[in-house]
PDB file of C-alpha atoms (C1' of nucleotides) in Angstrom:
ATOM      1  CA  MET A  62     -66.200  -6.079-200.123  1.00 41.00           C
ATOM      2  CA  ASN A  63     -64.737  -9.419-201.072  1.00 42.00           C
ATOM      3  CA  LYS A  64     -66.137 -11.787-203.645  1.00 39.00           C
ATOM      4  CA  GLU A  65     -67.556 -14.471-201.536  1.00 39.00           C
ATOM      5  CA  LYS A  66     -69.578 -11.912-199.552  1.00 43.00           C
ATOM      6  CA  LYS A  67     -70.724 -10.253-202.736  1.00 41.00           C
ATOM      7  CA  GLU A  68     -72.193 -13.491-203.899  1.00 49.00           C
ATOM      8  CA  GLU A  69     -74.375 -13.755-200.756  1.00 67.00           C
ATOM      9  CA  MET A  70     -75.830 -10.338-201.296  1.00 80.00           C
ATOM     10  CA  ARG A  71     -79.527 -10.066-201.794  1.00 83.00           C
ATOM     11  CA  LYS A  72     -80.873  -8.115-204.659  1.00 84.00           C
ATOM     12  CA  GLY A  73     -84.341  -7.091-205.715  1.00 84.00           C
ATOM     13  CA  PRO A  74     -87.318  -5.780-203.867  1.00 86.00           C
ATOM     14  CA  TRP A  75     -87.013  -5.189-200.130  1.00 88.00           C
ATOM     15  CA  THR A  76     -89.219  -7.000-197.736  1.00 87.00           C
ATOM     16  CA  GLU A  77     -90.993  -5.386-194.843  1.00 86.00           C
ATOM     17  CA  GLU A  78     -88.733  -7.171-192.410  1.00 86.00           C
ATOM     18  CA  GLU A  79     -85.685  -5.722-194.194  1.00 87.00           C
ATOM     19  CA  ASP A  80     -87.156  -2.284-194.059  1.00 86.00           C
ATOM     20  CA  VAL A  81     -87.814  -2.527-190.352  1.00 87.00           C
ATOM     21  CA  GLN A  82     -84.301  -3.816-189.746  1.00 86.00           C
ATOM     22  CA  LEU A  83     -82.769  -1.090-191.775  1.00 88.00           C
ATOM     23  CA  ALA A  84     -84.791   1.673-190.127  1.00 86.00           C
ATOM     24  CA  LEU A  85     -83.801   0.312-186.715  1.00 87.00           C
ATOM     25  CA  TYR A  86     -80.119   0.367-187.556  1.00 87.00           C
ATOM     26  CA  VAL A  87     -80.203   3.677-189.229  1.00 86.00           C
ATOM     27  CA  ASN A  88     -81.933   5.033-186.120  1.00 84.00           C
ATOM     28  CA  LEU A  89     -79.115   3.550-184.052  1.00 84.00           C
ATOM     29  CA  PHE A  90     -76.108   4.550-186.115  1.00 84.00           C
ATOM     30  CA  GLY A  91     -77.232   7.380-188.313  1.00 83.00           C
ATOM     31  CA  ASP A  92     -77.447   7.540-192.053  1.00 81.00           C
ATOM     32  CA  ARG A  93     -73.830   7.827-192.954  1.00 81.00           C
ATOM     33  CA  ARG A  94     -71.994   4.612-192.508  1.00 84.00           C
ATOM     34  CA  TRP A  95     -73.870   2.494-194.901  1.00 87.00           C
ATOM     35  CA  ASP A  96     -71.399  -0.275-195.264  1.00 82.00           C
ATOM     36  CA  PHE A  97     -71.236  -0.542-191.511  1.00 85.00           C
ATOM     37  CA  ILE A  98     -74.976  -0.577-191.208  1.00 87.00           C
ATOM     38  CA  ALA A  99     -75.279  -3.149-193.893  1.00 86.00           C
ATOM     39  CA  LYS A 100     -72.868  -5.371-191.964  1.00 84.00           C
ATOM     40  CA  VAL A 101     -74.160  -4.993-188.457  1.00 86.00           C
ATOM     41  CA  SER A 102     -77.789  -5.163-189.380  1.00 87.00           C
ATOM     42  CA  GLY A 103     -77.337  -8.602-190.803  1.00 85.00           C
ATOM     43  CA  LEU A 104     -79.088  -7.566-193.937  1.00 85.00           C
ATOM     44  CA  LYS A 105     -77.627  -9.295-196.926  1.00 85.00           C
ATOM     45  CA  ARG A 106     -77.542  -6.017-198.789  1.00 88.00           C
ATOM     46  CA  THR A 107     -74.771  -3.777-199.933  1.00 86.00           C
ATOM     47  CA  GLY A 108     -74.258  -0.446-198.215  1.00 87.00           C
ATOM     48  CA  LYS A 109     -75.306   1.229-201.330  1.00 86.00           C
ATOM     49  CA  SER A 110     -78.475  -0.732-201.473  1.00 88.00           C
ATOM     50  CA  CYS A 111     -79.246   0.198-197.942  1.00 88.00           C
ATOM     51  CA  ARG A 112     -78.606   3.910-198.572  1.00 85.00           C
ATOM     52  CA  LEU A 113     -80.826   3.858-201.597  1.00 86.00           C
ATOM     53  CA  ARG A 114     -83.599   2.163-199.852  1.00 87.00           C
ATOM     54  CA  TRP A 115     -83.404   4.555-196.993  1.00 87.00           C
ATOM     55  CA  VAL A 116     -83.197   7.684-199.092  1.00 85.00           C
ATOM     56  CA  ASN A 117     -85.784   6.848-201.567  1.00 85.00           C
ATOM     57  CA  TYR A 118     -88.334   5.044-199.513  1.00 85.00           C
ATOM     58  CA  LEU A 119     -87.797   4.855-195.756  1.00 86.00           C
ATOM     59  CA  HIS A 120     -86.718   8.355-194.889  1.00 83.00           C
ATOM     60  CA  PRO A 121     -89.302   9.857-192.547  1.00 80.00           C
ATOM     61  CA  GLY A 122     -89.265  13.198-194.277  1.00 78.00           C
ATOM     62  CA  LEU A 123     -90.414  11.917-197.586  1.00 82.00           C
ATOM     63  CA  LYS A 124     -93.579  13.078-199.203  1.00 78.00           C
ATOM     64  CA  ARG A 125     -95.819  10.636-200.939  1.00 73.00           C
ATOM     65  CA  GLY A 126     -98.215  11.202-203.761  1.00 76.00           C
ATOM     66  CA  LYS A 127     -98.128  13.125-206.878  1.00 77.00           C
ATOM     67  CA  MET A 128     -96.194  16.298-207.488  1.00 79.00           C
ATOM     68  CA  THR A 129     -98.119  19.357-206.824  1.00 81.00           C
ATOM     69  CA  PRO A 130     -98.387  21.899-209.703  1.00 80.00           C
ATOM     70  CA  HIS A 131     -96.100  24.168-207.773  1.00 82.00           C
ATOM     71  CA  GLU A 132     -93.518  21.422-207.315  1.00 83.00           C
ATOM     72  CA  GLU A 133     -93.848  20.693-210.949  1.00 82.00           C
ATOM     73  CA  ARG A 134     -93.109  24.237-211.824  1.00 82.00           C
ATOM     74  CA  LEU A 135     -90.149  24.286-209.430  1.00 83.00           C
ATOM     75  CA  VAL A 136     -88.710  21.230-211.035  1.00 83.00           C
ATOM     76  CA  LEU A 137     -89.076  22.760-214.462  1.00 81.00           C
ATOM     77  CA  GLN A 138     -87.367  25.942-213.354  1.00 82.00           C
ATOM     78  CA  LEU A 139     -84.548  24.251-211.585  1.00 82.00           C
ATOM     79  CA  HIS A 140     -83.951  21.832-214.374  1.00 81.00           C
ATOM     80  CA  SER A 141     -83.715  24.758-216.827  1.00 79.00           C
ATOM     81  CA  LYS A 142     -81.113  26.109-214.532  1.00 79.00           C
ATOM     82  CA  TRP A 143     -79.109  23.050-213.495  1.00 80.00           C
ATOM     83  CA  GLY A 144     -79.961  20.386-216.032  1.00 78.00           C
ATOM     84  CA  ASN A 145     -80.067  16.837-214.797  1.00 78.00           C
ATOM     85  CA  ARG A 146     -78.692  17.584-211.376  1.00 80.00           C
ATOM     86  CA  TRP A 147     -81.452  15.645-209.781  1.00 83.00           C
ATOM     87  CA  SER A 148     -80.098  15.472-206.322  1.00 81.00           C
ATOM     88  CA  ARG A 149     -79.498  19.180-206.360  1.00 81.00           C
ATOM     89  CA  ILE A 150     -82.996  19.865-207.591  1.00 84.00           C
ATOM     90  CA  ALA A 151     -84.274  17.476-204.930  1.00 84.00           C
ATOM     91  CA  ARG A 152     -82.659  19.533-202.293  1.00 82.00           C
ATOM     92  CA  LYS A 153     -84.885  22.379-203.130  1.00 83.00           C
ATOM     93  CA  LEU A 154     -88.042  20.225-202.952  1.00 84.00           C
ATOM     94  CA  PRO A 155     -88.344  19.133-199.416  1.00 81.00           C
ATOM     95  CA  GLY A 156     -89.619  15.582-199.152  1.00 83.00           C
ATOM     96  CA  ARG A 157     -88.852  14.660-202.758  1.00 86.00           C
ATOM     97  CA  THR A 158     -86.016  12.477-203.802  1.00 85.00           C
ATOM     98  CA  ASP A 159     -83.742  12.737-206.742  1.00 83.00           C
ATOM     99  CA  ASN A 160     -85.092   9.446-208.002  1.00 84.00           C
ATOM    100  CA  GLU A 161     -88.594  10.675-207.720  1.00 85.00           C
ATOM    101  CA  ILE A 162     -87.866  13.819-209.575  1.00 85.00           C
ATOM    102  CA  LYS A 163     -85.845  11.934-212.169  1.00 83.00           C
ATOM    103  CA  ASN A 164     -88.696   9.559-212.817  1.00 82.00           C
ATOM    104  CA  TYR A 165     -91.122  12.431-212.895  1.00 83.00           C
ATOM    105  CA  TRP A 166     -89.128  14.236-215.478  1.00 80.00           C
ATOM    106  CA  ARG A 167     -88.674  11.116-217.642  1.00 77.00           C
ATOM    107  CA  THR A 168     -92.301  10.379-217.772  1.00 74.00           C
ATOM    108  CA  HIS A 169     -93.881  13.778-217.914  1.00 73.00           C
ATOM    109  CA  MET A 170     -91.365  15.946-219.683  1.00 68.00           C
ATOM    110  CA  ARG A 171     -90.298  13.473-222.222  1.00 65.00           C
ATOM    111  CA  LYS A 172     -93.860  13.120-223.210  1.00 67.00           C
ATOM    112  CA  LYS A 173     -94.232  16.795-223.460  1.00 68.00           C
ATOM    113  CA  ALA A 174     -91.128  17.099-225.435  1.00 64.00           C
ATOM    114  CA  GLN A 175     -92.345  14.518-227.883  1.00 62.00           C
ATOM    115  CA  GLU A 176     -95.666  16.227-228.235  1.00 65.00           C
ATOM    116  CA  LYS A 177     -93.946  19.510-228.907  1.00 65.00           C
ATOM    117  CA  LYS A 178     -91.654  17.937-231.438  1.00 62.00           C
ATOM    118  CA  LYS A 179     -94.594  16.355-233.214  1.00 63.00           C
ATOM    119  CA  ALA A 180     -96.547  19.571-233.198  1.00 67.00           C
ATOM    120  CA  LYS A 181     -93.612  21.450-234.520  1.00 65.00           C
ATOM    121  CA  SER A 182     -92.883  19.017-237.326  1.00 63.00           C
ATOM    122  CA  GLN A 183     -96.488  19.096-238.295  1.00 61.00           C
ATOM    123  CA  SER A 184     -96.772  22.791-238.367  1.00 61.00           C
ATOM    124  CA  SER A 185     -93.381  22.939-240.108  1.00 48.00           C
ATOM    125  CA  SER A 186     -92.867  26.319-238.590  1.00 43.00           C
ATOM    126  CA  SER A 187     -89.692  28.091-239.696  1.00 40.00           C
ATOM    127  CA  SER A 188     -89.178  29.503-236.222  1.00 39.00           C
ATOM    128  CA  SER A 189     -86.391  27.777-234.399  1.00 37.00           C
ATOM    129  CA  SER A 190     -87.202  26.824-230.925  1.00 35.00           C
ATOM    130  CA  SER A 191     -85.733  29.002-228.174  1.00 36.00           C
ATOM    131  CA  ASN A 192     -82.592  27.391-226.943  1.00 36.00           C
ATOM    132  CA  SER A 193     -83.531  27.316-223.338  1.00 35.00           C
ATOM    133  CA  SER A 194     -86.817  25.801-224.063  1.00 35.00           C
ATOM    134  CA  SER A 195     -85.213  22.981-225.879  1.00 35.00           C
ATOM    135  CA  SER A 196     -82.599  22.535-223.250  1.00 36.00           C
ATOM    136  CA  SER A 197     -85.206  22.354-220.568  1.00 37.00           C
ATOM    137  CA  MET A 198     -86.761  19.524-222.388  1.00 37.00           C
ATOM    138  CA  SER A 199     -83.634  17.625-223.105  1.00 37.00           C
ATOM    139  CA  ASP A 200     -81.861  15.305-220.751  1.00 38.00           C
ATOM    140  CA  SER A 201     -78.483  16.822-221.112  1.00 38.00           C
ATOM    141  CA  PRO A 202     -77.236  19.408-218.659  1.00 37.00           C
ATOM    142  CA  ARG A 203     -76.998  22.967-219.795  1.00 37.00           C
ATOM    143  CA  PRO A 204     -73.521  23.588-221.047  1.00 36.00           C
ATOM    144  CA  GLU A 205     -73.096  26.601-218.913  1.00 36.00           C
ATOM    145  CA  PHE A 206     -73.629  24.651-215.812  1.00 37.00           C
ATOM    146  CA  ASN A 207     -70.434  23.705-214.223  1.00 38.00           C
ATOM    147  CA  PRO A 208     -70.942  20.663-212.099  1.00 36.00           C
ATOM    148  CA  ALA A 209     -67.589  20.847-210.562  1.00 35.00           C
ATOM    149  CA  LYS A 210     -67.356  21.288-206.816  1.00 37.00           C
ATOM    150  CA  GLU A 211     -70.806  21.445-205.615  1.00 38.00           C
ATOM    151  CA  THR A 212     -69.822  18.711-203.313  1.00 36.00           C
ATOM    152  CA  LYS A 213     -69.818  20.195-199.933  1.00 37.00           C
ATOM    153  CA  GLU A 214     -73.435  20.895-200.014  1.00 38.00           C
ATOM    154  CA  ARG A 215     -75.155  18.824-197.521  1.00 38.00           C
ATOM    155  CA  SER A 216     -77.659  16.460-198.780  1.00 38.00           C
ATOM    156  CA  PHE A 217     -81.308  16.938-197.971  1.00 37.00           C
ATOM    157  CA  TYR A 218     -81.212  13.441-196.659  1.00 38.00           C
ATOM    158  CA  ASP A 219     -78.502  14.159-194.215  1.00 39.00           C
ATOM    159  CA  THR A 220     -79.560  13.697-190.664  1.00 37.00           C
ATOM    160  CA  GLY A 221     -78.520  17.191-190.140  1.00 34.00           C
ATOM    161  CA  GLY A 222     -81.166  18.172-192.585  1.00 34.00           C
ATOM    162  CA  VAL A 223     -80.671  21.883-193.100  1.00 34.00           C
ATOM    163  CA  ASP A 224     -78.433  23.008-195.822  1.00 35.00           C
ATOM    164  CA  LEU A 225     -76.207  24.720-193.327  1.00 32.00           C
ATOM    165  CA  LEU A 226     -73.313  25.076-195.645  1.00 32.00           C
ATOM    166  CA  ALA A 227     -75.233  26.762-198.228  1.00 35.00           C
ATOM    167  CA  ALA A 228     -74.597  30.401-198.593  1.00 36.00           C
ATOM    168  CA  PRO A 229     -77.249  32.597-197.037  1.00 35.00           C
ATOM    169  CA  GLY A 230     -78.504  33.508-200.408  1.00 35.00           C
ATOM    170  CA  GLU A 231     -78.457  30.016-201.699  1.00 37.00           C
ATOM    171  CA  ILE A 232     -82.070  29.265-201.030  1.00 36.00           C
ATOM    172  CA  LYS A 233     -84.110  31.215-203.413  1.00 40.00           C
ATOM    173  CA  THR A 234     -87.675  31.474-204.289  1.00 40.00           C
ATOM    174  CA  GLY A 235     -88.787  30.355-207.675  1.00 40.00           C
ATOM    175  CA  LEU A 236     -88.901  34.026-208.696  1.00 37.00           C
ATOM    176  CA  GLU A 237     -85.419  34.656-207.586  1.00 40.00           C
ATOM    177  CA  ILE A 238     -84.213  31.603-209.432  1.00 39.00           C
ATOM    178  CA  GLU A 239     -85.889  32.850-212.504  1.00 38.00           C
ATOM    179  CA  GLU A 240     -84.344  36.255-212.157  1.00 38.00           C
ATOM    180  CA  ASN A 241     -80.884  34.832-211.700  1.00 42.00           C
ATOM    181  CA  THR A 242     -81.229  32.458-214.666  1.00 40.00           C
ATOM    182  CA  ASN A 243     -81.269  33.624-218.125  1.00 38.00           C
ATOM    183  CA  ILE A 244     -84.500  32.023-218.908  1.00 37.00           C
ATOM    184  CA  VAL A 245     -85.588  33.538-222.143  1.00 32.00           C
ATOM    185  CA  TYR A 246     -88.610  31.461-222.840  1.00 35.00           C
ATOM    186  CA  SER A 247     -91.879  32.112-221.124  1.00 34.00           C
ATOM    187  CA  MET A 248     -92.740  29.725-218.470  1.00 37.00           C
ATOM    188  CA  ASP A 249     -96.285  30.142-219.448  1.00 38.00           C
ATOM    189  CA  ASP A 250     -95.565  28.724-222.789  1.00 41.00           C
ATOM    190  CA  ILE A 251     -94.645  25.459-221.269  1.00 39.00           C
ATOM    191  CA  TRP A 252     -97.057  25.467-218.376  1.00 41.00           C
ATOM    192  CA  LYS A 253     -99.897  26.433-220.493  1.00 40.00           C
ATOM    193  CA  GLU A 254     -99.736  22.956-221.728  1.00 40.00           C
ATOM    194  CA  PHE A 255     -99.995  21.422-218.373  1.00 38.00           C
ATOM    195  CA  GLU A 256    -103.379  20.628-217.100  1.00 36.00           C
ATOM    196  CA  PHE A 257    -103.712  21.993-213.596  1.00 37.00           C
ATOM    197  CA  SER A 258    -106.667  19.815-212.935  1.00 35.00           C
ATOM    198  CA  GLU A 259    -104.486  17.914-210.559  1.00 34.00           C
ATOM    199  CA  GLU A 260    -104.623  20.679-208.074  1.00 36.00           C
ATOM    200  CA  SER A 261    -105.995  18.412-205.464  1.00 38.00           C
ATOM    201  CA  ASN A 262    -102.972  16.283-205.435  1.00 38.00           C
ATOM    202  CA  CYS A 263    -102.334  14.682-202.116  1.00 36.00           C
ATOM    203  CA  GLN A 264     -99.162  15.369-200.138  1.00 38.00           C
ATOM    204  CA  ALA A 265     -99.749  12.820-197.581  1.00 37.00           C
ATOM    205  CA  VAL A 266     -96.667  11.749-195.725  1.00 38.00           C
ATOM    206  CA  ALA A 267     -96.162   8.099-195.694  1.00 38.00           C
ATOM    207  CA  ASP A 268     -97.646   6.344-192.726  1.00 43.00           C
ATOM    208  CA  SER A 269     -95.537   3.310-192.832  1.00 43.00           C
ATOM    209  CA  PRO A 270     -95.092   1.323-189.603  1.00 42.00           C
ATOM    210  CA  ILE A 271     -91.419   1.943-190.183  1.00 48.00           C
ATOM    211  CA  TRP A 272     -91.745   5.313-188.521  1.00 48.00           C
ATOM    212  CA  ASP A 273     -92.422   3.559-185.192  1.00 51.00           C
ATOM    213  CA  TYR A 274     -88.721   2.995-185.177  1.00 50.00           C
ATOM    214  CA  CYS A 275     -88.054   6.665-185.292  1.00 46.00           C
ATOM    215  CA  PRO A 276     -88.878   7.823-181.834  1.00 42.00           C
ATOM    216  CA  ASN A 277     -87.970  11.419-182.288  1.00 40.00           C
ATOM    217  CA  ASP A 278     -86.623  13.800-184.874  1.00 39.00           C
ATOM    218  CA  SER A 279     -83.246  13.967-183.266  1.00 36.00           C
ATOM    219  CA  LEU A 280     -81.562  11.947-185.922  1.00 37.00           C
ATOM    220  CA  TRP A 281     -83.207  13.318-188.942  1.00 39.00           C
ATOM    221  CA  SER A 282     -84.714  16.556-187.799  1.00 39.00           C
ATOM    222  CA  MET A 283     -84.854  18.553-190.876  1.00 39.00           C
ATOM    223  CA  ASP A 284     -85.780  22.135-191.053  1.00 38.00           C
ATOM    224  CA  HIS A 285     -88.403  21.421-193.682  1.00 38.00           C
ATOM    225  CA  GLU A 286     -90.610  24.094-192.397  1.00 36.00           C
ATOM    226  CA  HIS A 287     -88.044  26.633-193.048  1.00 40.00           C
ATOM    227  CA  GLU A 288     -86.997  25.308-196.373  1.00 39.00           C
ATOM    228  CA  SER A 289     -90.488  24.724-197.672  1.00 39.00           C
ATOM    229  CA  ASN A 290     -91.542  28.119-196.533  1.00 39.00           C
ATOM    230  CA  THR A 291     -88.620  29.621-198.281  1.00 40.00           C
ATOM    231  CA  LEU A 292     -89.021  27.578-201.422  1.00 44.00           C
ATOM    232  CA  MET A 293     -92.558  26.861-201.901  1.00 41.00           C
ATOM    233  CA  GLN A 294     -93.916  30.296-201.953  1.00 42.00           C
ATOM    234  CA  PRO A 295     -96.229  31.085-204.796  1.00 37.00           C
ATOM    235  CA  ILE A 296     -94.309  32.261-207.728  1.00 33.00           C
TER     236      ILE A 296
ATOM    237  C1'  DA B 260    -112.281 -11.906-221.026  1.00 59.80           C
ATOM    238  C1'  DA B 261    -107.908 -11.588-223.022  1.00 59.80           C
ATOM    239  C1'  DC B 262    -104.339  -9.066-224.787  1.00 59.80           C
ATOM    240  C1'  DC B 263    -101.552  -5.040-225.444  1.00 59.80           C
ATOM    241  C1'  DC B 264     -99.637  -0.733-224.391  1.00 59.80           C
ATOM    242  C1'  DC B 265     -98.146   2.722-221.504  1.00 59.80           C
ATOM    243  C1'  DC B 266     -97.054   4.815-217.103  1.00 59.80           C
ATOM    244  C1'  DC B 267     -95.002   4.790-212.786  1.00 59.80           C
ATOM    245  C1'  DC B 268     -91.470   3.709-209.676  1.00 59.80           C
ATOM    246  C1'  DA B 269     -88.288   0.788-207.112  1.00 59.80           C
ATOM    247  C1'  DA B 270     -83.866  -0.776-207.655  1.00 59.80           C
ATOM    248  C1'  DC B 271     -79.402  -1.687-209.850  1.00 59.80           C
ATOM    249  C1'  DC B 272     -75.091  -0.281-212.232  1.00 59.80           C
ATOM    250  C1'  DG B 273     -71.147   2.241-213.087  1.00 59.80           C
ATOM    251  C1'  DC B 274     -68.655   6.359-212.737  1.00 59.80           C
ATOM    252  C1'  DC B 275     -66.790   9.954-210.043  1.00 59.80           C
ATOM    253  C1'  DC B 276     -65.741  12.383-205.841  1.00 59.80           C
ATOM    254  C1'  DT B 277     -64.479  12.701-201.039  1.00 59.80           C
ATOM    255  C1'  DC B 278     -62.620  11.007-197.047  1.00 59.80           C
ATOM    256  C1'  DT B 279     -59.383   8.309-194.376  1.00 59.80           C
ATOM    257  C1'  DT B 280     -55.185   6.212-193.439  1.00 59.80           C
TER     258       DT B 280
ATOM    259  C1'  DT C 103     -49.047  12.775-201.156  1.00 59.80           C
ATOM    260  C1'  DA C 104     -50.949   8.634-202.818  1.00 59.80           C
ATOM    261  C1'  DA C 105     -53.981   4.785-202.650  1.00 59.80           C
ATOM    262  C1'  DG C 106     -57.962   2.445-201.227  1.00 59.80           C
ATOM    263  C1'  DA C 107     -62.591   2.492-199.360  1.00 59.80           C
ATOM    264  C1'  DG C 108     -66.902   4.451-198.985  1.00 59.80           C
ATOM    265  C1'  DG C 109     -70.556   7.321-200.415  1.00 59.80           C
ATOM    266  C1'  DG C 110     -73.194  10.149-203.840  1.00 59.80           C
ATOM    267  C1'  DC C 111     -75.107  10.790-208.194  1.00 59.80           C
ATOM    268  C1'  DG C 112     -76.998  10.178-212.794  1.00 59.80           C
ATOM    269  C1'  DG C 113     -78.496   6.819-216.107  1.00 59.80           C
ATOM    270  C1'  DT C 114     -80.912   2.710-216.995  1.00 59.80           C
ATOM    271  C1'  DT C 115     -83.834  -1.291-216.439  1.00 59.80           C
ATOM    272  C1'  DG C 116     -87.620  -4.219-215.336  1.00 59.80           C
ATOM    273  C1'  DG C 117     -91.830  -5.417-213.114  1.00 59.80           C
ATOM    274  C1'  DG C 118     -96.526  -4.256-211.607  1.00 59.80           C
ATOM    275  C1'  DG C 119    -100.775  -2.125-212.472  1.00 59.80           C
ATOM    276  C1'  DG C 120    -104.186   0.446-214.937  1.00 59.80           C
ATOM    277  C1'  DG C 121    -106.533   1.660-218.994  1.00 59.80           C
ATOM    278  C1'  DG C 122    -107.738   0.940-223.783  1.00 59.80           C
ATOM    279  C1'  DT C 123    -109.012  -2.112-227.666  1.00 59.80           C
TER     280       DT C 123
END
DNA sequence: AACCCCCCCAACCGCCCTCTT
DNA sequence: TAAGAGGGCGGTTGGGGGGGT
């Protein structure tokens, strides 16, 4: 990307026309060659920007609406296992993006962490918090997690969809995750605090006109059924 | 009614990794 | 094998909207 072109690049919010244009070209060329798509589409956006817009907003498989309690629980569990590996966590929550989960964590969990801290300082309890509990509430990845070489995992957003390269045992239920992680704190301790009054959260899939440009699932057919069945079982 | 604060979320930035040549 | 380009990811920011005072 040379400099003169860079200067022409648009930034900021996407317009509906841009969305339509992007969806059209992703439909034509797939969701891999982002620089190419950015060029041929005529959008004055960087490839990165196009990718982000697609992944976080235009992708047909995205769920809209608030996290369900079960999703929240899953996020909590996976975060306790993987730390801030948002994209990785997102792969286990079909229809949710790393950005969404990241934002969710920031707003909800930070708040909870602050509340806990406050409560703790007030009670001036001598008991030190359990290490995993604190780590689950922090933004730093768990030290035991080795981020190296998780790379060949296919992204949830891949047009191929299914995590074909994942080992057969890779997809686990929440229970299995819990079993395989040395979670020493009680999940109830944390989730006790959550109000489950939001049970009726909607999971409506976006009904944007953009989807009109997606004639079939061929490009982005994702085995969500399978993954969600596998993952979203009651814990 | 006006102002302030907080929450939510889209989007950008910079770094790092992988792929291609 | 090395270098450059492209893509992915995590962190951060800023604006809009809703609720409270």
